[in-house]
Short mmCIF file of C-alpha atoms in Angstrom, two decimals:
data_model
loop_
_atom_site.label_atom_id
_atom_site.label_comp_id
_atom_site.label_asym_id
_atom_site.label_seq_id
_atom_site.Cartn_x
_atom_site.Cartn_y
_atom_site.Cartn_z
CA UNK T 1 -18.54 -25.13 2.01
CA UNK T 2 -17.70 -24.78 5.75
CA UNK T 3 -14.76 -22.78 6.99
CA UNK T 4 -12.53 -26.23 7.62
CA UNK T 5 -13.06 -27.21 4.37
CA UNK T 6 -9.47 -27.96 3.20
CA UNK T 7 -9.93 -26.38 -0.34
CA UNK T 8 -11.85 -23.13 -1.97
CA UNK T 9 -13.77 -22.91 -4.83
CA UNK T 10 -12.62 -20.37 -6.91
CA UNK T 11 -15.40 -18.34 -7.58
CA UNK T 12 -14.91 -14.68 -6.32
CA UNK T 13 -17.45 -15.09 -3.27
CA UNK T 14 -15.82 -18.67 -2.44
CA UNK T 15 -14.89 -19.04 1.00
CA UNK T 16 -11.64 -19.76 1.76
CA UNK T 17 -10.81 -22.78 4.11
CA UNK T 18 -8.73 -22.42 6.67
CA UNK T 19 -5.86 -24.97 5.96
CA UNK T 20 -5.58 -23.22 2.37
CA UNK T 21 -5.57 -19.58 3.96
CA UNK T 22 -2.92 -20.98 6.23
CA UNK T 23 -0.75 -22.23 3.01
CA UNK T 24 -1.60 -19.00 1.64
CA UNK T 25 -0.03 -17.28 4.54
CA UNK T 26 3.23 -18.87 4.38
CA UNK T 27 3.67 -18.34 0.63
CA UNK T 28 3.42 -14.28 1.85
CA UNK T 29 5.34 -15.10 4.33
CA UNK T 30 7.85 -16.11 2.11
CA UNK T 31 7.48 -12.74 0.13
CA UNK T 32 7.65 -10.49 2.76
CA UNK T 33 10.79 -12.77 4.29
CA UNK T 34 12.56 -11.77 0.95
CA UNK T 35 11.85 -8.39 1.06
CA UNK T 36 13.76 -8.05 3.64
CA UNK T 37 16.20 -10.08 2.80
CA UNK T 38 16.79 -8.16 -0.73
CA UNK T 39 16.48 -4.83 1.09
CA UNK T 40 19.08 -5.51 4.15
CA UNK T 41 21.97 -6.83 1.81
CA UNK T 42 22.93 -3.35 1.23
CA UNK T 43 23.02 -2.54 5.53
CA UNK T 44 25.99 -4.88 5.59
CA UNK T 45 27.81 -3.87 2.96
CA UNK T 46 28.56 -0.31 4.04
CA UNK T 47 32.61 -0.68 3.80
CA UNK T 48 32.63 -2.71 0.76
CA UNK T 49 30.06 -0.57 -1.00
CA UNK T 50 31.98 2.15 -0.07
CA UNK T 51 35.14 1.31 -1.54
CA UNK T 52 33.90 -0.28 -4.98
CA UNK T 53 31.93 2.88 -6.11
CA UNK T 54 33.85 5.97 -3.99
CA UNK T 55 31.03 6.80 -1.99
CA UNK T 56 31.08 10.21 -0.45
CA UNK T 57 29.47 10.50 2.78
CA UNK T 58 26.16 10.97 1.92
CA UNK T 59 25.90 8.78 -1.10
CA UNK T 60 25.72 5.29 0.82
CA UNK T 61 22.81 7.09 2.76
CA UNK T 62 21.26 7.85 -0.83
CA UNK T 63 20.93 3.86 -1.84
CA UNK T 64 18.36 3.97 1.13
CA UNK T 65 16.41 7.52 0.00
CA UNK T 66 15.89 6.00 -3.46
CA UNK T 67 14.79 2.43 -2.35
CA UNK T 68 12.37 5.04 -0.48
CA UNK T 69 11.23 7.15 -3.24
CA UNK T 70 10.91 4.04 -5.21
CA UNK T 71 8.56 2.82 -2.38
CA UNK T 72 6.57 5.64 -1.29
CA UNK T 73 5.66 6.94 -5.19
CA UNK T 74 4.44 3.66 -6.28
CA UNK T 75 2.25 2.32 -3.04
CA UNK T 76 -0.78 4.39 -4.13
CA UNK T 77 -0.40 3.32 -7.74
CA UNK T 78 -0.32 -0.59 -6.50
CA UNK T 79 -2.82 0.06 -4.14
CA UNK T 80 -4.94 1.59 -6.76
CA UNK T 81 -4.19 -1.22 -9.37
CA UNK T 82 -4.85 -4.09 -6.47
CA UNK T 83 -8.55 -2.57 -5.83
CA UNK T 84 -9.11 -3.21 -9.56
CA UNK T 85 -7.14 -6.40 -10.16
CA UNK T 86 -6.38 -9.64 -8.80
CA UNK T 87 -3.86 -9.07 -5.72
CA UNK T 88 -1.75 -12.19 -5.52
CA UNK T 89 -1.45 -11.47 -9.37
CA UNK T 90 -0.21 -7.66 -8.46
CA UNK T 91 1.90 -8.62 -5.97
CA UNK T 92 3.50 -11.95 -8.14
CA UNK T 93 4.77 -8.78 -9.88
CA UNK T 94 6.15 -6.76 -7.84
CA UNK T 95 8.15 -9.90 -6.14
CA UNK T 96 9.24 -10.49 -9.57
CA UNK T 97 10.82 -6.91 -10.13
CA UNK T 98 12.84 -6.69 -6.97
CA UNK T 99 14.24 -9.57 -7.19
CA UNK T 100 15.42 -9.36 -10.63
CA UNK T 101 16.56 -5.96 -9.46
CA UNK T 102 18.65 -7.31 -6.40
CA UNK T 103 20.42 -9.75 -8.77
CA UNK T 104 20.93 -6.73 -10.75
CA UNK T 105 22.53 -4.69 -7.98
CA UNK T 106 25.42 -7.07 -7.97
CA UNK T 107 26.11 -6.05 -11.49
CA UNK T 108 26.18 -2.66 -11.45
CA UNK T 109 29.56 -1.27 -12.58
CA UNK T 110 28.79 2.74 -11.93
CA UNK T 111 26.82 4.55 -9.09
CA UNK T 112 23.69 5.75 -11.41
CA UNK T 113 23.40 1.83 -12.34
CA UNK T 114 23.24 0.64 -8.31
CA UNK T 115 20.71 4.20 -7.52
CA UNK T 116 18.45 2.60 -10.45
CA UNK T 117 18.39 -0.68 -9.11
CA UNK T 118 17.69 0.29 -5.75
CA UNK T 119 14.54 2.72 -7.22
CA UNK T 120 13.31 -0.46 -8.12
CA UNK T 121 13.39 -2.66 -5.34
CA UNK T 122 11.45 -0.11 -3.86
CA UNK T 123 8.39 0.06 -6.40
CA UNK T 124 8.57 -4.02 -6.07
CA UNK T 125 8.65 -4.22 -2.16
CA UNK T 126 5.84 -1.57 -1.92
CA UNK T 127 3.71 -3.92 -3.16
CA UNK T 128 4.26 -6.21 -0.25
CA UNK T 129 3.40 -3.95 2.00
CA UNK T 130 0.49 -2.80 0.58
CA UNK T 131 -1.05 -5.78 -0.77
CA UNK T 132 0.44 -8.86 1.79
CA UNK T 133 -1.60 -7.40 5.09
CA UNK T 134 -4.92 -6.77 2.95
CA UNK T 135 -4.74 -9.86 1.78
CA UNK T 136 -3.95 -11.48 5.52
CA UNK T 137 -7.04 -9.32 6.34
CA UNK T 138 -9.33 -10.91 4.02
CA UNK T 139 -8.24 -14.67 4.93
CA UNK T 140 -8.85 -14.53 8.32
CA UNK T 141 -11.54 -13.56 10.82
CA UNK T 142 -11.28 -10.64 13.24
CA UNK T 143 -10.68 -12.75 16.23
CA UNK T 144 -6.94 -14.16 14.63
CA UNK T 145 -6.63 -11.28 12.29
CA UNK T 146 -3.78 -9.95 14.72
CA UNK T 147 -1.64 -13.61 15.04
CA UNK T 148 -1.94 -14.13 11.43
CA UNK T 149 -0.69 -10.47 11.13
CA UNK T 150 2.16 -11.28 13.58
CA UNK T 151 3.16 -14.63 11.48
CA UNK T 152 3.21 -11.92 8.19
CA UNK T 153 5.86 -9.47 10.21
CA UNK T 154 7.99 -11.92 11.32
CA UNK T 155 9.60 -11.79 7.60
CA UNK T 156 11.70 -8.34 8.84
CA UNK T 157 13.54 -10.43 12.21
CA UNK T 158 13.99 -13.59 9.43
CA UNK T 159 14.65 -11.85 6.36
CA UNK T 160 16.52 -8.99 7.82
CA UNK T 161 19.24 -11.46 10.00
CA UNK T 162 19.58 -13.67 7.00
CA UNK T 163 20.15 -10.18 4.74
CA UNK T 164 22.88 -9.53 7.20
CA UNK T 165 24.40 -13.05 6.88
CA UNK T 166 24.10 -13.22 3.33
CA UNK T 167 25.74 -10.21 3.14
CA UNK T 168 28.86 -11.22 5.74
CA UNK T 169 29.35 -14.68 4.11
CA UNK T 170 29.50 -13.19 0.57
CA UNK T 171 33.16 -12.06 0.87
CA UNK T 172 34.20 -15.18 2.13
CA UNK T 173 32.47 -17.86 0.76
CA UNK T 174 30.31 -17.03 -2.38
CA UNK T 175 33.10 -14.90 -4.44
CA UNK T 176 32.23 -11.83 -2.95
CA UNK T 177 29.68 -9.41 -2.49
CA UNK T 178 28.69 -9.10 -6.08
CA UNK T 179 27.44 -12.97 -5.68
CA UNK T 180 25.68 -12.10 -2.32
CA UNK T 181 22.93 -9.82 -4.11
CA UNK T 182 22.66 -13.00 -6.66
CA UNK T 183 22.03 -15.12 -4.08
CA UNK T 184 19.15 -12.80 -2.48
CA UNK T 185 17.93 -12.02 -5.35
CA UNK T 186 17.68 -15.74 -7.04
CA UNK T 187 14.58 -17.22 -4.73
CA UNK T 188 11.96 -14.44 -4.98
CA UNK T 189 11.50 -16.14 -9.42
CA UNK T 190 10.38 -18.96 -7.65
CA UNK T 191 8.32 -17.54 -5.10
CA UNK T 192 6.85 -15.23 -7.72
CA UNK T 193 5.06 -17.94 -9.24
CA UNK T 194 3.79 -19.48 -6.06
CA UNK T 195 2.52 -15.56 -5.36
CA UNK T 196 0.49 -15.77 -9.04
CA UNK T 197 -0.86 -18.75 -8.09
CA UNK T 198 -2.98 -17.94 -4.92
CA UNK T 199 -6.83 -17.51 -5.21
CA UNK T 200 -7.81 -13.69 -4.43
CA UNK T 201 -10.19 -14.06 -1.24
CA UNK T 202 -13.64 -12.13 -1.24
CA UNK T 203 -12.86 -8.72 -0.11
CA UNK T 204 -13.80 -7.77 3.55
CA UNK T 205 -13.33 -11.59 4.39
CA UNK T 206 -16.04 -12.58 6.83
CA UNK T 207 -16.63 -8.73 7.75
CA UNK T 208 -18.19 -8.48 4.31
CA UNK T 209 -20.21 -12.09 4.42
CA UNK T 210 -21.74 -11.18 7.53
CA UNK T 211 -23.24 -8.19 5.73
CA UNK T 212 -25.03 -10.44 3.42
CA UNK T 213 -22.25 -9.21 0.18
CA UNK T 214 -22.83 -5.80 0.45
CA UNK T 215 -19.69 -3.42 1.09
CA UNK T 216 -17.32 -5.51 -0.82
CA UNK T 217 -17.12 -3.10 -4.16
CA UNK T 218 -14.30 -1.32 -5.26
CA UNK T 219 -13.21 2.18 -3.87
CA UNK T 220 -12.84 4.70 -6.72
CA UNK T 221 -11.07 7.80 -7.32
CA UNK T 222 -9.15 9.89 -4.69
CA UNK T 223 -12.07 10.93 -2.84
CA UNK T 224 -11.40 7.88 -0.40
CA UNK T 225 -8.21 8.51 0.43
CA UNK T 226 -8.59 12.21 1.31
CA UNK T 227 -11.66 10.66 3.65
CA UNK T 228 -9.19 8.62 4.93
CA UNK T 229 -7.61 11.79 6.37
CA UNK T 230 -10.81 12.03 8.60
CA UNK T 231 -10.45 8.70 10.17
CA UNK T 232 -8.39 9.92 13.60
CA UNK T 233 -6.81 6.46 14.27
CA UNK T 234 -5.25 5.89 11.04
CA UNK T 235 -3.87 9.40 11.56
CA UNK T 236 -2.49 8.87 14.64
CA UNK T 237 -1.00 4.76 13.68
CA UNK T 238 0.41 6.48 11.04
CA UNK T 239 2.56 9.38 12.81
CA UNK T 240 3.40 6.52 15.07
CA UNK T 241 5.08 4.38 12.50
CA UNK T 242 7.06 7.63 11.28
CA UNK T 243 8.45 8.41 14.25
CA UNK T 244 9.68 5.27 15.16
CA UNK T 245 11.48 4.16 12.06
CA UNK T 246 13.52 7.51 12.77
CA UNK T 247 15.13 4.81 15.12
CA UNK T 248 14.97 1.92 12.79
CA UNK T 249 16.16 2.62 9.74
CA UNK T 250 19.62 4.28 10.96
CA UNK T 251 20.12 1.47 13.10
CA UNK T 252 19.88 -1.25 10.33
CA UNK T 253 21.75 0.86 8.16
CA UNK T 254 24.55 1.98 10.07
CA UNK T 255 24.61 -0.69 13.53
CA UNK T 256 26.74 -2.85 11.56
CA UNK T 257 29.75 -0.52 11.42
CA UNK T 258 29.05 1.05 14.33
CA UNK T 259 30.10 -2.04 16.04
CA UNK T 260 32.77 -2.59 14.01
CA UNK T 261 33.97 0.63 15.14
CA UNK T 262 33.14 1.78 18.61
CA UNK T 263 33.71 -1.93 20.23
CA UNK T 264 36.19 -2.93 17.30
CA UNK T 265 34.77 -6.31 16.57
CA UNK T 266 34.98 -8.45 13.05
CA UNK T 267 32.25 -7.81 10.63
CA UNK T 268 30.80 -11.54 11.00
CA UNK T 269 30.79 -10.95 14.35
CA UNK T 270 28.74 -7.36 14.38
CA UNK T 271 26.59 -8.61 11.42
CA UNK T 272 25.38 -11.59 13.42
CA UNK T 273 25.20 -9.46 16.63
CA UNK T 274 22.09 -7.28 15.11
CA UNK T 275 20.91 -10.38 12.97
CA UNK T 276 20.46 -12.85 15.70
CA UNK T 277 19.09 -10.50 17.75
CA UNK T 278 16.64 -9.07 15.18
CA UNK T 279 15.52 -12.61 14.77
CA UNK T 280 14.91 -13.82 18.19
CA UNK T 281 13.54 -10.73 19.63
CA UNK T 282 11.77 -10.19 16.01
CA UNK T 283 10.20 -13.64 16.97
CA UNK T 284 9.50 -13.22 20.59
CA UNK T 285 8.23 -9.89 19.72
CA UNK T 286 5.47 -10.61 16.77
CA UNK T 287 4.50 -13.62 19.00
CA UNK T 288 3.43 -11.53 21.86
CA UNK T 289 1.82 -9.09 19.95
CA UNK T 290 0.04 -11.95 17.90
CA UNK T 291 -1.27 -13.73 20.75
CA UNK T 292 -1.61 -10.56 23.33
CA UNK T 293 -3.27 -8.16 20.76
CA UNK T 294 -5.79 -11.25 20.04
CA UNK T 295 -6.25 -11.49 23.70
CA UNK T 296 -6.75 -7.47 24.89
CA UNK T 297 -9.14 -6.78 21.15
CA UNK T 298 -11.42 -9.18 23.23
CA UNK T 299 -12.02 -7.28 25.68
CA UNK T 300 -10.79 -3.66 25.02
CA UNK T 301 -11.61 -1.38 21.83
CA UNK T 302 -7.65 -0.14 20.99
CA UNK T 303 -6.37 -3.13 22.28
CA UNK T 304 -3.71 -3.19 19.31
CA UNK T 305 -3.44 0.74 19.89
CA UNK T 306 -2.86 0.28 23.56
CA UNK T 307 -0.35 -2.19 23.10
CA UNK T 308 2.03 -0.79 20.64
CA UNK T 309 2.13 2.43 22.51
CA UNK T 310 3.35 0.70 25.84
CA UNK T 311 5.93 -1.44 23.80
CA UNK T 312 7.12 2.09 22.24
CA UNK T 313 7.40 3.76 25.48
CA UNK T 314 9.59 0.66 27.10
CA UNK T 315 11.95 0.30 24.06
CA UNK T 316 13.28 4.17 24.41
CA UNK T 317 15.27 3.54 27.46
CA UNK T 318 16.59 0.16 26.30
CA UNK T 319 17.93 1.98 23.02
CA UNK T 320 19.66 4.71 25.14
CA UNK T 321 21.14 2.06 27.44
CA UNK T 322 22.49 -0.29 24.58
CA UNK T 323 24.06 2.63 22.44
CA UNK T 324 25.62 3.93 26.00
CA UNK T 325 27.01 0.52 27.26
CA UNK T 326 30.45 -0.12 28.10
CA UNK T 327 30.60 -3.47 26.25
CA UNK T 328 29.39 -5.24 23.69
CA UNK T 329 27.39 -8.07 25.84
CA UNK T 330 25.82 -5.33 28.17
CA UNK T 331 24.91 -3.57 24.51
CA UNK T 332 23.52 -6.31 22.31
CA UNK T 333 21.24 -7.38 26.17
CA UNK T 334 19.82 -3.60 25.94
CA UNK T 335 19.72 -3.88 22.50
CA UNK T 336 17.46 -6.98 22.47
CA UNK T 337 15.19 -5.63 25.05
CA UNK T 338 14.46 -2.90 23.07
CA UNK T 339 13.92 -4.84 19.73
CA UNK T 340 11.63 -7.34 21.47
CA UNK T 341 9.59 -4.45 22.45
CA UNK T 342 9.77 -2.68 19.16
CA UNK T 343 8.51 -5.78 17.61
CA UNK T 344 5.79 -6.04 19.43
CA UNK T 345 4.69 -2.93 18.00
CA UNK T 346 4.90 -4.25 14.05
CA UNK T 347 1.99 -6.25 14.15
CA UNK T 348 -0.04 -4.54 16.89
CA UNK T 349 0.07 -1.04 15.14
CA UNK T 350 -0.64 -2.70 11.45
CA UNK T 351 -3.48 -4.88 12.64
CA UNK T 352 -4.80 -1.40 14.41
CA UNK T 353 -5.29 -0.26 10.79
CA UNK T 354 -7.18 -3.02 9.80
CA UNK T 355 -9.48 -3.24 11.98
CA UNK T 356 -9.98 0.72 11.99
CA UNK T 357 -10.49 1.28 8.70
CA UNK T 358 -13.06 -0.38 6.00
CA UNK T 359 -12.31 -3.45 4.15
CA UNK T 360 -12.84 -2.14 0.64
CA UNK T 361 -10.63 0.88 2.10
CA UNK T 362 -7.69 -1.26 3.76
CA UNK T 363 -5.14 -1.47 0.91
CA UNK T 364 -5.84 2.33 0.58
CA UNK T 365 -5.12 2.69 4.20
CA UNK T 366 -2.19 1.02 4.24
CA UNK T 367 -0.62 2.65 0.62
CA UNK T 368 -1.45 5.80 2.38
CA UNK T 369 0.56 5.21 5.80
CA UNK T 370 3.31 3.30 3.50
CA UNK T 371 3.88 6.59 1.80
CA UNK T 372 3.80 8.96 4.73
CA UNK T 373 5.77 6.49 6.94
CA UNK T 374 8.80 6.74 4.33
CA UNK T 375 8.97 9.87 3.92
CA UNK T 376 10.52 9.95 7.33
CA UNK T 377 12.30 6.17 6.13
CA UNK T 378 13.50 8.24 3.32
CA UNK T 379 15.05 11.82 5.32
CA UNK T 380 16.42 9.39 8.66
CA UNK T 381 19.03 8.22 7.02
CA UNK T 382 20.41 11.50 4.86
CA UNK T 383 18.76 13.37 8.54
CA UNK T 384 21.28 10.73 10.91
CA UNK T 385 24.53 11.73 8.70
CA UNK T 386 24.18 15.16 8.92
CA UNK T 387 23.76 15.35 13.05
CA UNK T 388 26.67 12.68 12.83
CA UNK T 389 28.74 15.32 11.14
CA UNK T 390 28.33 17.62 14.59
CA UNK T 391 28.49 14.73 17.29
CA UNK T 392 29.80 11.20 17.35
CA UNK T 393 27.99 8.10 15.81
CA UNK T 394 27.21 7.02 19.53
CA UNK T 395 25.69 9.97 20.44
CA UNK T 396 23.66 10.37 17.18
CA UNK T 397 22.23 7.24 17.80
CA UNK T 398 20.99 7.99 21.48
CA UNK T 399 19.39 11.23 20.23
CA UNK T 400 17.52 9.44 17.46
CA UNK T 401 16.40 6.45 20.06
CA UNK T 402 14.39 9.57 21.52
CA UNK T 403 11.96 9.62 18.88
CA UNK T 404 10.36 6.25 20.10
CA UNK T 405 8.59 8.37 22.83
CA UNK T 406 7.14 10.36 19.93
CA UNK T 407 6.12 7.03 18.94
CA UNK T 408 4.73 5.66 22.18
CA UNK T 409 2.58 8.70 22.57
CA UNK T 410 1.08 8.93 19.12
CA UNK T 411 -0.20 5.03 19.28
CA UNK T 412 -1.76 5.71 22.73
CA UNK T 413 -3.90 8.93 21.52
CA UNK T 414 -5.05 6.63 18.75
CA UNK T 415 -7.14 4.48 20.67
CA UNK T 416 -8.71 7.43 22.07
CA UNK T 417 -10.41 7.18 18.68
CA UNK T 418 -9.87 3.17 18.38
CA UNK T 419 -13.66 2.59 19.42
CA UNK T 420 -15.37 4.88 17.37
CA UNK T 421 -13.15 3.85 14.15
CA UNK T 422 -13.88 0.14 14.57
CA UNK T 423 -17.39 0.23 15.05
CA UNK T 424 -17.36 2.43 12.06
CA UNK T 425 -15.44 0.28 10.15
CA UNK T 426 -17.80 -2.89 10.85
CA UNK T 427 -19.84 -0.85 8.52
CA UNK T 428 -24.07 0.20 8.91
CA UNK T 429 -26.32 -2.24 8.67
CA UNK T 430 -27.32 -4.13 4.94
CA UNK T 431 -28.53 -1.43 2.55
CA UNK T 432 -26.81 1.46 4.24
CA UNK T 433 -23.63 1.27 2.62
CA UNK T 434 -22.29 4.81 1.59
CA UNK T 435 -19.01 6.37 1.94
CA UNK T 436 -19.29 6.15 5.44
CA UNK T 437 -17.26 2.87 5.60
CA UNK T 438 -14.27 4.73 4.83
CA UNK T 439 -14.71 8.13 6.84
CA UNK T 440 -14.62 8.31 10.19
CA UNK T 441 -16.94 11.31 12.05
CA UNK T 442 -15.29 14.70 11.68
#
């Protein structure tokens, strides 16, 4: 069977043609659109949150933290089980679990109820992360890894803006916002058993076939992800994603009301502001990096590396410029600026891992940055209410913007070590396989 061939056998070494690893690409699509769907009903319900269960001020900030610890606890356990089982079977499940959990959020009657459901949103969206890329990974070559990659990211701009609208058109027109998490929450049955459905590709794709089989076996114990530690790029990709959602996650949480407040608009109006926005710059944004990072890893080691450090650096002044503008036009321009740019990085710093780090080591790679990345998704919140306390919501904001430089620097000293990692990664020659493919030199 050729590569254009429009159906795979399904064997485990079949290979996958490329009309069914594009199907296969939407249904993930799909999940990771939901996602962030389930996961961004809560940003627009601040207020109404707010008043149903009492919250103090730190307690909306908590139904973030837990969807966090939720997240970061069980990546390694579904990256663990998806080295040992059939992925589009693990992650079936976990799409299953938060979405019955969304619909369940919209029943809760006391805090501890909501906190619970939220926990478990997280364990079932970690699976999306962990599992969805690996899975892009092994479905398509090197050379359109990073578009592909681009096509899986776009679900935050989609999923995230229709979160947001969901959420603002629950009061109004679907009973209120109890029905809103029902109707997030309702697709993702559906899409589970699309998910369950999908053939598992070979593992290592075509980096694995061109090494006549070998390297493909399963990584066991902890040993590989402590070697992981050695490889300096996926250090490096890693501290960059930290840093910069210290500037996402307190903007998706808390932008809504800040433009309620500060340029005293409607909540439709503010909701759609940072939706709209989040989905054309999210779009414009994972295109360029899709078809740029494909273009620069032709000719430059790090291209993905280089690229996600110069977005970074570009999208710190546009964040200090919207949060400082007079109006709300000259702040939702800067604002989408700096979101194109900050989607460019998405795909370019996730495909980075992926081509850095082993195949049979990639859904370890990415369960590990998944949990060190949210440990900073988890404090930003809890970190952006207590400097909010001492200064203004406005001038929070700017200070936390800062952290994208932070961000921008880290992904440009990773492809200091870009070069080394990939070649690495491509793995010795046929008989040589050892640990090696998942260590990088000391």
């Amino acid at each position: 069977m050729n590569s254009q061939d429009p159906l795979p056998s399904s064997g485990p070494t079949a290979t996958i043609g490329r009309r069914y690893a594009l199907y296969a690409l939407l249904v993930i699509f799909a999940a990771n659109f939901l996602s962030y769907l389930d996961r961004q009903v809560v940003a627009g319900l601040e207020k109404e949150l707010s008043n149903a269960f009492g919250f103090a001020d730190f307690e909306y900030a908590l139904l973030h933290s837990v969807f966090t610890i939720g997240y970061i606890v069980f990546a390694p356990l579904i990256a663990f089980l998806a080295g040992r089982a059939h992925r589009p079977r693990v992650l079936a499940g976990c799409v299953l679990i938060w979405s019955l959990a969304t619909m369940w959020s919209g029943r809760a009657t006391f805090t501890a109820e909501l906190l619970t459901a939220r926990f478990l949103i997280g364990i079932g969206e970690a699976g999306c992360l962990v599992i969805g890329p690996t899975l892009i990974a092994d479905y398509f070559a090197k050379e359109s890894r990073g578009a592909a990659l681009s096509v899986f990211f776009l679900g935050l701009p989609f999923g995230g803006t229709v979160g947001y609208a969901v959420a603002a058109l629950g009061q109004q027109y679907m009973g209120g916002w109890r029905n809103a998490f029902l109707v997030a929450g309702l697709p993702g049955l559906g899409l589970a058993v699309l998910t369950w459905l999908l053939i598992d590709p070979p593992r290592g794709g075509e980096e694995i076939a061109g090494h006549h089989g070998h390297g493909g076996g399963k990584v066991r114990g902890i040993r590989p992800y402590l070697a992981l530690f050695k490889n300096e790029t996926l250090r490096w990709i890693i501290l960059a994603q930290a840093f910069a959602v210290v500037t996402l996650i307190p903007l998706l949480l808390y932008g809504v009301k800040f433009l309620e407040d500060h340029y005293k608009v409607e909540k439709l109006e503010a909701s759609l502001s940072i939706g709209l926005i989040s989905l054309i710059a999210g779009s414009l944004g994972n295109l360029t990096s899709g078809l740029l990072g494909d273009w620069l890893n032709r000719r430059v080691r790090g291209a993905y590396s280089l690229l996600a450090g110069i977005a970074y650096l570009f999208a710190t002044p546009c964040m200090i410029l919207a949060f400082t503008a007079p109006t709300i036009f000259i702040m939702q321009v800067w604002l989408f600026f700096g979101a194109y740019c900050f989607f460019i990085c998405m795909p370019a710093v996730n495909t980075q891992i992926a081509n850095a780090v082993a195949a049979p080591a990639r859904a370890m790679a990415y369960a590990l940055a998944a949990f060190i990345l949210h440990i900073g998704d988890m404090v930003a919140p809890l970190g952006f209410r207590r400097v909010e306390l001492f200064w203004d919501r406005q001038s929070t904001f700017v200070l936390f913007s800062c952290s994208l430089l932070l961000a921008g620097g880290s992904a440009l000293l990773a492809m200091r070590s870009a070069r080394r990692d990939e070649l690495l990664a491509e793995g010795p020659p046929p008989g040589q396989e050892s640990d090696a493919l998942v260590e990088a030199p000391a």
